[in-house]
PDB file of C-alpha atoms in Angstrom:
ATOM      1  CA  UNK A   1    -107.830  37.672   7.139  1.00 52.00           C
ATOM      2  CA  UNK A   2    -107.433  34.904   9.719  1.00 47.00           C
ATOM      3  CA  UNK A   3    -110.025  32.750   7.901  1.00 53.00           C
ATOM      4  CA  UNK A   4    -108.169  33.266   4.607  1.00 44.00           C
ATOM      5  CA  UNK A   5    -104.845  32.151   6.160  1.00 47.00           C
ATOM      6  CA  UNK A   6    -106.481  29.064   7.674  1.00 43.00           C
ATOM      7  CA  UNK A   7    -108.104  28.225   4.334  1.00 46.00           C
ATOM      8  CA  UNK A   8    -104.758  28.647   2.536  1.00 44.00           C
ATOM      9  CA  UNK A   9    -103.009  26.399   5.098  1.00 40.00           C
ATOM     10  CA  UNK A  10    -105.625  23.658   4.663  1.00 40.00           C
ATOM     11  CA  UNK A  11    -105.278  23.824   0.872  1.00 44.00           C
ATOM     12  CA  UNK A  12    -101.482  23.588   1.212  1.00 42.00           C
ATOM     13  CA  UNK A  13    -101.626  20.565   3.531  1.00 42.00           C
ATOM     14  CA  UNK A  14    -104.114  18.842   1.239  1.00 42.00           C
ATOM     15  CA  UNK A  15    -101.899  19.490  -1.800  1.00 38.00           C
ATOM     16  CA  UNK A  16     -98.796  18.126  -0.064  1.00 37.00           C
ATOM     17  CA  UNK A  17    -100.744  15.033   0.991  1.00 42.00           C
ATOM     18  CA  UNK A  18    -101.906  14.400  -2.575  1.00 36.00           C
ATOM     19  CA  UNK A  19     -98.376  14.914  -3.928  1.00 35.00           C
ATOM     20  CA  UNK A  20     -96.925  12.466  -1.376  1.00 38.00           C
ATOM     21  CA  UNK A  21     -99.578   9.841  -2.177  1.00 37.00           C
ATOM     22  CA  UNK A  22     -98.973  10.203  -5.913  1.00 36.00           C
ATOM     23  CA  UNK A  23     -95.201   9.884  -5.409  1.00 39.00           C
ATOM     24  CA  UNK A  24     -95.492   6.717  -3.301  1.00 40.00           C
ATOM     25  CA  UNK A  25     -98.102   5.216  -5.634  1.00 41.00           C
ATOM     26  CA  UNK A  26     -95.972   6.013  -8.665  1.00 47.00           C
ATOM     27  CA  UNK A  27     -92.886   4.485  -7.056  1.00 53.00           C
ATOM     28  CA  UNK A  28     -94.744   1.274  -6.181  1.00 58.00           C
ATOM     29  CA  UNK A  29     -96.076   1.078  -9.740  1.00 63.00           C
ATOM     30  CA  UNK A  30     -92.514   1.442 -10.996  1.00 74.00           C
ATOM     31  CA  UNK A  31     -91.297  -1.368  -8.736  1.00 89.00           C
ATOM     32  CA  UNK A  32     -94.165  -3.603  -9.898  1.00 93.00           C
ATOM     33  CA  UNK A  33     -93.086  -2.983 -13.477  1.00 94.00           C
ATOM     34  CA  UNK A  34     -89.473  -3.757 -12.634  1.00 96.00           C
ATOM     35  CA  UNK A  35     -90.537  -7.013 -10.944  1.00 96.00           C
ATOM     36  CA  UNK A  36     -92.505  -8.005 -14.048  1.00 96.00           C
ATOM     37  CA  UNK A  37     -89.492  -7.373 -16.296  1.00 97.00           C
ATOM     38  CA  UNK A  38     -87.165  -9.158 -13.859  1.00 97.00           C
ATOM     39  CA  UNK A  39     -89.342 -12.271 -14.031  1.00 97.00           C
ATOM     40  CA  UNK A  40     -89.749 -12.128 -17.806  1.00 97.00           C
ATOM     41  CA  UNK A  41     -86.133 -11.388 -18.776  1.00 97.00           C
ATOM     42  CA  UNK A  42     -84.082 -12.937 -15.976  1.00 97.00           C
ATOM     43  CA  UNK A  43     -86.141 -15.931 -14.853  1.00 98.00           C
ATOM     44  CA  UNK A  44     -88.640 -17.106 -17.486  1.00 97.00           C
ATOM     45  CA  UNK A  45     -86.153 -16.475 -20.284  1.00 97.00           C
ATOM     46  CA  UNK A  46     -83.752 -18.908 -18.573  1.00 97.00           C
ATOM     47  CA  UNK A  47     -86.259 -21.724 -18.516  1.00 96.00           C
ATOM     48  CA  UNK A  48     -87.990 -21.443 -15.147  1.00 97.00           C
ATOM     49  CA  UNK A  49     -91.754 -21.705 -15.688  1.00 96.00           C
ATOM     50  CA  UNK A  50     -93.284 -23.040 -12.461  1.00 97.00           C
ATOM     51  CA  UNK A  51     -96.348 -20.832 -11.932  1.00 97.00           C
ATOM     52  CA  UNK A  52     -96.021 -20.684  -8.134  1.00 97.00           C
ATOM     53  CA  UNK A  53     -92.360 -19.669  -8.351  1.00 98.00           C
ATOM     54  CA  UNK A  54     -93.017 -16.976 -10.954  1.00 98.00           C
ATOM     55  CA  UNK A  55     -95.961 -15.641  -8.957  1.00 98.00           C
ATOM     56  CA  UNK A  56     -93.801 -15.387  -5.824  1.00 98.00           C
ATOM     57  CA  UNK A  57     -91.170 -13.364  -7.691  1.00 98.00           C
ATOM     58  CA  UNK A  58     -93.807 -11.034  -9.119  1.00 97.00           C
ATOM     59  CA  UNK A  59     -95.204 -10.524  -5.613  1.00 97.00           C
ATOM     60  CA  UNK A  60     -92.265 -10.171  -3.209  1.00 98.00           C
ATOM     61  CA  UNK A  61     -90.857  -6.605  -3.174  1.00 97.00           C
ATOM     62  CA  UNK A  62     -87.121  -7.256  -3.513  1.00 97.00           C
ATOM     63  CA  UNK A  63     -86.382  -3.568  -2.978  1.00 97.00           C
ATOM     64  CA  UNK A  64     -87.536  -3.974   0.645  1.00 97.00           C
ATOM     65  CA  UNK A  65     -84.683  -6.438   1.282  1.00 98.00           C
ATOM     66  CA  UNK A  66     -81.721  -4.407  -0.009  1.00 97.00           C
ATOM     67  CA  UNK A  67     -79.783  -1.570   1.589  1.00 97.00           C
ATOM     68  CA  UNK A  68     -81.272   1.854   0.914  1.00 95.00           C
ATOM     69  CA  UNK A  69     -78.339   2.918  -1.250  1.00 96.00           C
ATOM     70  CA  UNK A  70     -78.967  -0.051  -3.580  1.00 97.00           C
ATOM     71  CA  UNK A  71     -82.750   0.210  -3.959  1.00 96.00           C
ATOM     72  CA  UNK A  72     -82.443   1.474  -7.530  1.00 95.00           C
ATOM     73  CA  UNK A  73     -80.530  -1.696  -8.405  1.00 97.00           C
ATOM     74  CA  UNK A  74     -82.874  -4.092  -6.589  1.00 97.00           C
ATOM     75  CA  UNK A  75     -84.277  -5.753  -9.726  1.00 98.00           C
ATOM     76  CA  UNK A  76     -81.045  -5.911 -11.708  1.00 97.00           C
ATOM     77  CA  UNK A  77     -79.445  -9.183 -12.775  1.00 96.00           C
ATOM     78  CA  UNK A  78     -76.699  -9.459 -10.140  1.00 95.00           C
ATOM     79  CA  UNK A  79     -76.175  -9.929  -6.373  1.00 96.00           C
ATOM     80  CA  UNK A  80     -75.946  -6.943  -4.035  1.00 97.00           C
ATOM     81  CA  UNK A  81     -74.071  -6.402  -0.760  1.00 96.00           C
ATOM     82  CA  UNK A  82     -75.963  -6.338   2.531  1.00 97.00           C
ATOM     83  CA  UNK A  83     -74.754  -5.886   6.109  1.00 96.00           C
ATOM     84  CA  UNK A  84     -72.126  -8.080   7.814  1.00 94.00           C
ATOM     85  CA  UNK A  85     -70.212  -8.620   4.569  1.00 92.00           C
ATOM     86  CA  UNK A  86     -73.001 -10.823   3.173  1.00 95.00           C
ATOM     87  CA  UNK A  87     -74.995 -10.584  -0.066  1.00 95.00           C
ATOM     88  CA  UNK A  88     -78.495 -10.896  -1.468  1.00 97.00           C
ATOM     89  CA  UNK A  89     -78.199 -13.358  -4.332  1.00 96.00           C
ATOM     90  CA  UNK A  90     -78.852 -12.660  -7.994  1.00 96.00           C
ATOM     91  CA  UNK A  91     -82.610 -13.067  -8.680  1.00 98.00           C
ATOM     92  CA  UNK A  92     -82.026 -15.947 -11.097  1.00 98.00           C
ATOM     93  CA  UNK A  93     -80.025 -17.938  -8.526  1.00 97.00           C
ATOM     94  CA  UNK A  94     -82.790 -17.458  -5.937  1.00 98.00           C
ATOM     95  CA  UNK A  95     -85.316 -18.616  -8.529  1.00 98.00           C
ATOM     96  CA  UNK A  96     -83.182 -21.557  -9.685  1.00 98.00           C
ATOM     97  CA  UNK A  97     -82.715 -22.871  -6.145  1.00 98.00           C
ATOM     98  CA  UNK A  98     -86.394 -22.415  -5.329  1.00 98.00           C
ATOM     99  CA  UNK A  99     -87.508 -24.141  -8.525  1.00 98.00           C
ATOM    100  CA  UNK A 100     -85.075 -27.036  -8.040  1.00 97.00           C
ATOM    101  CA  UNK A 101     -86.753 -27.976  -4.750  1.00 98.00           C
ATOM    102  CA  UNK A 102     -90.094 -28.654  -6.491  1.00 97.00           C
ATOM    103  CA  UNK A 103     -91.943 -27.105  -3.545  1.00 98.00           C
ATOM    104  CA  UNK A 104     -95.515 -27.913  -2.542  1.00 97.00           C
ATOM    105  CA  UNK A 105     -97.910 -25.681  -0.618  1.00 96.00           C
ATOM    106  CA  UNK A 106     -97.861 -28.108   2.338  1.00 98.00           C
ATOM    107  CA  UNK A 107     -94.052 -28.166   2.677  1.00 98.00           C
ATOM    108  CA  UNK A 108     -92.146 -27.150   5.790  1.00 98.00           C
ATOM    109  CA  UNK A 109     -88.822 -25.692   4.683  1.00 98.00           C
ATOM    110  CA  UNK A 110     -85.557 -25.082   6.507  1.00 98.00           C
ATOM    111  CA  UNK A 111     -83.368 -22.246   5.260  1.00 98.00           C
ATOM    112  CA  UNK A 112     -79.767 -21.951   6.418  1.00 98.00           C
ATOM    113  CA  UNK A 113     -78.566 -18.376   6.027  1.00 97.00           C
ATOM    114  CA  UNK A 114     -81.389 -15.861   6.402  1.00 98.00           C
ATOM    115  CA  UNK A 115     -79.302 -12.973   5.088  1.00 97.00           C
ATOM    116  CA  UNK A 116     -81.611 -10.221   3.874  1.00 97.00           C
ATOM    117  CA  UNK A 117     -84.678 -12.467   4.190  1.00 98.00           C
ATOM    118  CA  UNK A 118     -85.549 -12.345   0.480  1.00 98.00           C
ATOM    119  CA  UNK A 119     -85.184 -16.080  -0.169  1.00 98.00           C
ATOM    120  CA  UNK A 120     -87.309 -16.901   2.886  1.00 98.00           C
ATOM    121  CA  UNK A 121     -90.018 -14.498   1.701  1.00 98.00           C
ATOM    122  CA  UNK A 122     -90.084 -16.113  -1.746  1.00 98.00           C
ATOM    123  CA  UNK A 123     -90.487 -19.585  -0.235  1.00 98.00           C
ATOM    124  CA  UNK A 124     -93.107 -18.337   2.234  1.00 98.00           C
ATOM    125  CA  UNK A 125     -95.272 -17.320  -0.734  1.00 98.00           C
ATOM    126  CA  UNK A 126     -95.264 -20.932  -1.912  1.00 98.00           C
ATOM    127  CA  UNK A 127     -95.080 -23.160   1.177  1.00 97.00           C
ATOM    128  CA  UNK A 128     -96.763 -23.755   4.506  1.00 97.00           C
ATOM    129  CA  UNK A 129     -93.874 -22.503   6.634  1.00 98.00           C
ATOM    130  CA  UNK A 130     -90.217 -21.471   6.557  1.00 98.00           C
ATOM    131  CA  UNK A 131     -87.755 -21.954   9.418  1.00 98.00           C
ATOM    132  CA  UNK A 132     -84.720 -19.783   8.798  1.00 98.00           C
ATOM    133  CA  UNK A 133     -81.417 -19.684  10.703  1.00 98.00           C
ATOM    134  CA  UNK A 134     -78.833 -16.901  10.638  1.00 98.00           C
ATOM    135  CA  UNK A 135     -75.568 -16.681  12.546  1.00 97.00           C
ATOM    136  CA  UNK A 136     -75.494 -12.853  12.512  1.00 97.00           C
ATOM    137  CA  UNK A 137     -77.957 -11.404  15.026  1.00 97.00           C
ATOM    138  CA  UNK A 138     -78.137  -8.028  13.262  1.00 97.00           C
ATOM    139  CA  UNK A 139     -79.232  -9.685  10.005  1.00 98.00           C
ATOM    140  CA  UNK A 140     -81.869 -11.740  11.822  1.00 98.00           C
ATOM    141  CA  UNK A 141     -83.366  -8.696  13.525  1.00 98.00           C
ATOM    142  CA  UNK A 142     -83.428  -6.696  10.310  1.00 98.00           C
ATOM    143  CA  UNK A 143     -85.029  -9.560   8.370  1.00 98.00           C
ATOM    144  CA  UNK A 144     -87.635 -10.064  11.106  1.00 98.00           C
ATOM    145  CA  UNK A 145     -88.550  -6.376  10.920  1.00 98.00           C
ATOM    146  CA  UNK A 146     -88.980  -6.654   7.147  1.00 98.00           C
ATOM    147  CA  UNK A 147     -91.124  -9.795   7.480  1.00 98.00           C
ATOM    148  CA  UNK A 148     -93.320  -8.003  10.012  1.00 98.00           C
ATOM    149  CA  UNK A 149     -93.605  -4.920   7.808  1.00 97.00           C
ATOM    150  CA  UNK A 150     -94.718  -7.055   4.857  1.00 97.00           C
ATOM    151  CA  UNK A 151     -97.140  -9.139   6.918  1.00 97.00           C
ATOM    152  CA  UNK A 152     -95.470 -12.568   6.799  1.00 97.00           C
ATOM    153  CA  UNK A 153     -96.734 -14.862   9.536  1.00 97.00           C
ATOM    154  CA  UNK A 154     -95.322 -18.190   8.356  1.00 98.00           C
ATOM    155  CA  UNK A 155     -91.604 -17.390   8.677  1.00 98.00           C
ATOM    156  CA  UNK A 156     -89.842 -18.406  11.905  1.00 98.00           C
ATOM    157  CA  UNK A 157     -86.373 -17.053  12.678  1.00 98.00           C
ATOM    158  CA  UNK A 158     -83.527 -18.361  14.798  1.00 97.00           C
ATOM    159  CA  UNK A 159     -80.104 -16.930  15.580  1.00 97.00           C
ATOM    160  CA  UNK A 160     -77.575 -19.743  15.529  1.00 96.00           C
ATOM    161  CA  UNK A 161     -75.191 -22.009  13.663  1.00 97.00           C
ATOM    162  CA  UNK A 162     -76.951 -23.287  10.554  1.00 96.00           C
ATOM    163  CA  UNK A 163     -74.454 -26.150  10.207  1.00 97.00           C
ATOM    164  CA  UNK A 164     -76.369 -27.806  13.053  1.00 97.00           C
ATOM    165  CA  UNK A 165     -79.772 -27.216  11.485  1.00 97.00           C
ATOM    166  CA  UNK A 166     -82.877 -26.805  13.653  1.00 98.00           C
ATOM    167  CA  UNK A 167     -83.337 -30.219  15.219  1.00 97.00           C
ATOM    168  CA  UNK A 168     -86.389 -29.429  17.341  1.00 97.00           C
ATOM    169  CA  UNK A 169     -88.359 -28.387  14.238  1.00 97.00           C
ATOM    170  CA  UNK A 170     -87.216 -31.319  12.056  1.00 97.00           C
ATOM    171  CA  UNK A 171     -87.934 -33.170   9.859  1.00 98.00           C
ATOM    172  CA  UNK A 172     -88.194 -30.794   6.909  1.00 98.00           C
ATOM    173  CA  UNK A 173     -89.712 -31.468   3.497  1.00 98.00           C
ATOM    174  CA  UNK A 174     -87.066 -29.276   1.913  1.00 98.00           C
ATOM    175  CA  UNK A 175     -83.819 -27.602   2.970  1.00 98.00           C
ATOM    176  CA  UNK A 176     -82.175 -24.674   1.205  1.00 98.00           C
ATOM    177  CA  UNK A 177     -78.709 -23.440   2.124  1.00 98.00           C
ATOM    178  CA  UNK A 178     -77.503 -20.006   1.036  1.00 96.00           C
ATOM    179  CA  UNK A 179     -73.898 -20.175   2.235  1.00 96.00           C
ATOM    180  CA  UNK A 180     -71.227 -22.663   1.193  1.00 96.00           C
ATOM    181  CA  UNK A 181     -69.578 -25.281   3.412  1.00 96.00           C
ATOM    182  CA  UNK A 182     -66.801 -27.474   2.011  1.00 95.00           C
ATOM    183  CA  UNK A 183     -68.982 -30.552   2.583  1.00 95.00           C
ATOM    184  CA  UNK A 184     -72.632 -31.359   3.233  1.00 96.00           C
ATOM    185  CA  UNK A 185     -73.438 -31.127   6.984  1.00 97.00           C
ATOM    186  CA  UNK A 186     -74.545 -34.455   8.473  1.00 97.00           C
ATOM    187  CA  UNK A 187     -77.112 -32.699  10.690  1.00 98.00           C
ATOM    188  CA  UNK A 188     -78.899 -31.339   7.623  1.00 98.00           C
ATOM    189  CA  UNK A 189     -78.926 -34.755   5.977  1.00 97.00           C
ATOM    190  CA  UNK A 190     -80.485 -36.232   9.123  1.00 97.00           C
ATOM    191  CA  UNK A 191     -83.119 -33.475   9.386  1.00 98.00           C
ATOM    192  CA  UNK A 192     -84.352 -33.976   5.830  1.00 98.00           C
ATOM    193  CA  UNK A 193     -87.626 -35.910   5.717  1.00 98.00           C
ATOM    194  CA  UNK A 194     -88.129 -39.068   3.676  1.00 97.00           C
ATOM    195  CA  UNK A 195     -88.831 -37.945   0.119  1.00 96.00           C
ATOM    196  CA  UNK A 196     -87.357 -34.545   0.935  1.00 97.00           C
ATOM    197  CA  UNK A 197     -85.083 -32.370  -1.206  1.00 98.00           C
ATOM    198  CA  UNK A 198     -82.103 -30.237  -0.262  1.00 98.00           C
ATOM    199  CA  UNK A 199     -80.152 -27.743  -2.360  1.00 98.00           C
ATOM    200  CA  UNK A 200     -76.814 -26.477  -1.092  1.00 98.00           C
ATOM    201  CA  UNK A 201     -73.687 -24.798  -2.499  1.00 97.00           C
ATOM    202  CA  UNK A 202     -70.623 -26.906  -1.680  1.00 97.00           C
ATOM    203  CA  UNK A 203     -66.924 -26.266  -2.180  1.00 95.00           C
ATOM    204  CA  UNK A 204     -64.045 -23.917  -1.545  1.00 86.00           C
ATOM    205  CA  UNK A 205     -64.280 -20.183  -2.226  1.00 74.00           C
ATOM    206  CA  UNK A 206     -63.188 -20.407  -5.848  1.00 79.00           C
ATOM    207  CA  UNK A 207     -64.825 -23.713  -6.796  1.00 86.00           C
ATOM    208  CA  UNK A 208     -68.419 -24.288  -5.708  1.00 95.00           C
ATOM    209  CA  UNK A 209     -71.366 -26.201  -7.119  1.00 96.00           C
ATOM    210  CA  UNK A 210     -75.005 -26.257  -6.197  1.00 97.00           C
ATOM    211  CA  UNK A 211     -75.762 -29.814  -5.141  1.00 98.00           C
ATOM    212  CA  UNK A 212     -79.316 -31.175  -5.207  1.00 98.00           C
ATOM    213  CA  UNK A 213     -80.052 -34.069  -2.853  1.00 98.00           C
ATOM    214  CA  UNK A 214     -83.131 -36.271  -2.577  1.00 97.00           C
ATOM    215  CA  UNK A 215     -83.807 -38.739   0.240  1.00 97.00           C
ATOM    216  CA  UNK A 216     -85.388 -42.080  -0.615  1.00 94.00           C
ATOM    217  CA  UNK A 217     -85.517 -45.091   1.723  1.00 94.00           C
ATOM    218  CA  UNK A 218     -83.269 -43.225   4.114  1.00 91.00           C
ATOM    219  CA  UNK A 219     -80.524 -42.798   1.497  1.00 93.00           C
ATOM    220  CA  UNK A 220     -79.429 -39.607  -0.230  1.00 95.00           C
ATOM    221  CA  UNK A 221     -78.971 -39.310  -3.950  1.00 96.00           C
ATOM    222  CA  UNK A 222     -77.037 -36.224  -4.985  1.00 95.00           C
ATOM    223  CA  UNK A 223     -76.044 -34.469  -8.179  1.00 95.00           C
ATOM    224  CA  UNK A 224     -74.273 -31.244  -9.084  1.00 95.00           C
ATOM    225  CA  UNK A 225     -76.594 -28.869 -10.911  1.00 95.00           C
ATOM    226  CA  UNK A 226     -74.867 -25.498 -11.328  1.00 94.00           C
ATOM    227  CA  UNK A 227     -71.497 -23.809 -10.687  1.00 94.00           C
ATOM    228  CA  UNK A 228     -71.946 -20.879  -8.276  1.00 95.00           C
ATOM    229  CA  UNK A 229     -70.185 -18.464  -5.933  1.00 92.00           C
ATOM    230  CA  UNK A 230     -71.621 -18.036  -2.416  1.00 94.00           C
ATOM    231  CA  UNK A 231     -70.260 -16.602   0.819  1.00 93.00           C
ATOM    232  CA  UNK A 232     -68.726 -19.364   3.001  1.00 93.00           C
ATOM    233  CA  UNK A 233     -70.620 -21.052   5.815  1.00 95.00           C
ATOM    234  CA  UNK A 234     -69.012 -20.047   9.130  1.00 92.00           C
ATOM    235  CA  UNK A 235     -69.304 -21.040  12.776  1.00 91.00           C
ATOM    236  CA  UNK A 236     -69.824 -18.755  15.763  1.00 90.00           C
ATOM    237  CA  UNK A 237     -66.076 -17.996  15.862  1.00 87.00           C
ATOM    238  CA  UNK A 238     -66.087 -16.931  12.239  1.00 89.00           C
ATOM    239  CA  UNK A 239     -64.193 -19.982  11.044  1.00 90.00           C
ATOM    240  CA  UNK A 240     -65.231 -21.595   7.759  1.00 89.00           C
ATOM    241  CA  UNK A 241     -66.808 -25.020   7.638  1.00 94.00           C
TER     242      UNK A 241
END
């Protein structure tokens, strides 16, 4: 009788293990399918065709960067709230900003506004290294945990005021800013390498544009490329820049 009970228990444990594995595997397959459709319908369909950018979006699990209650919406065509009153941007906007920088695999990139960490992860799939700054400590720690979970080793995080950039790691081949000041920070202009590119949302809350800058012979050429709506860039006191 004892042997029968032990045998039954082993069969039960084995069955539960198989069921759990099938559930997880099926869920990951579903997310892979959602990523494929996201790229096809939201990104490629809007004219973005850089192979490295598309590959990054097919690879990075966006559902790992959203709050648990929004996982089912992770691959939908709109931004989602995260902690500290911030957001994870609409997939197309992340793709548009990434594509606009014309990134190379040797590039060192500065990101201002780590947020969920999704944008940094996308860039890390393409470039040599990403240096990302976030003013909210809780967001930095959560993003770092996600990077570690997913195995990223070329993303470097700093808690601080992104308006000042990351001078000790400069110059950068590209700079991406995911929060909006009312003007372009001088520190970021100075930390951009010769031949470098920067994309940044600029303007007041209701009127913002993505601005693309390129540095040639020490001078910056800029142009507005897309109307957008980002959270404001703030200092350590919470005041807007």
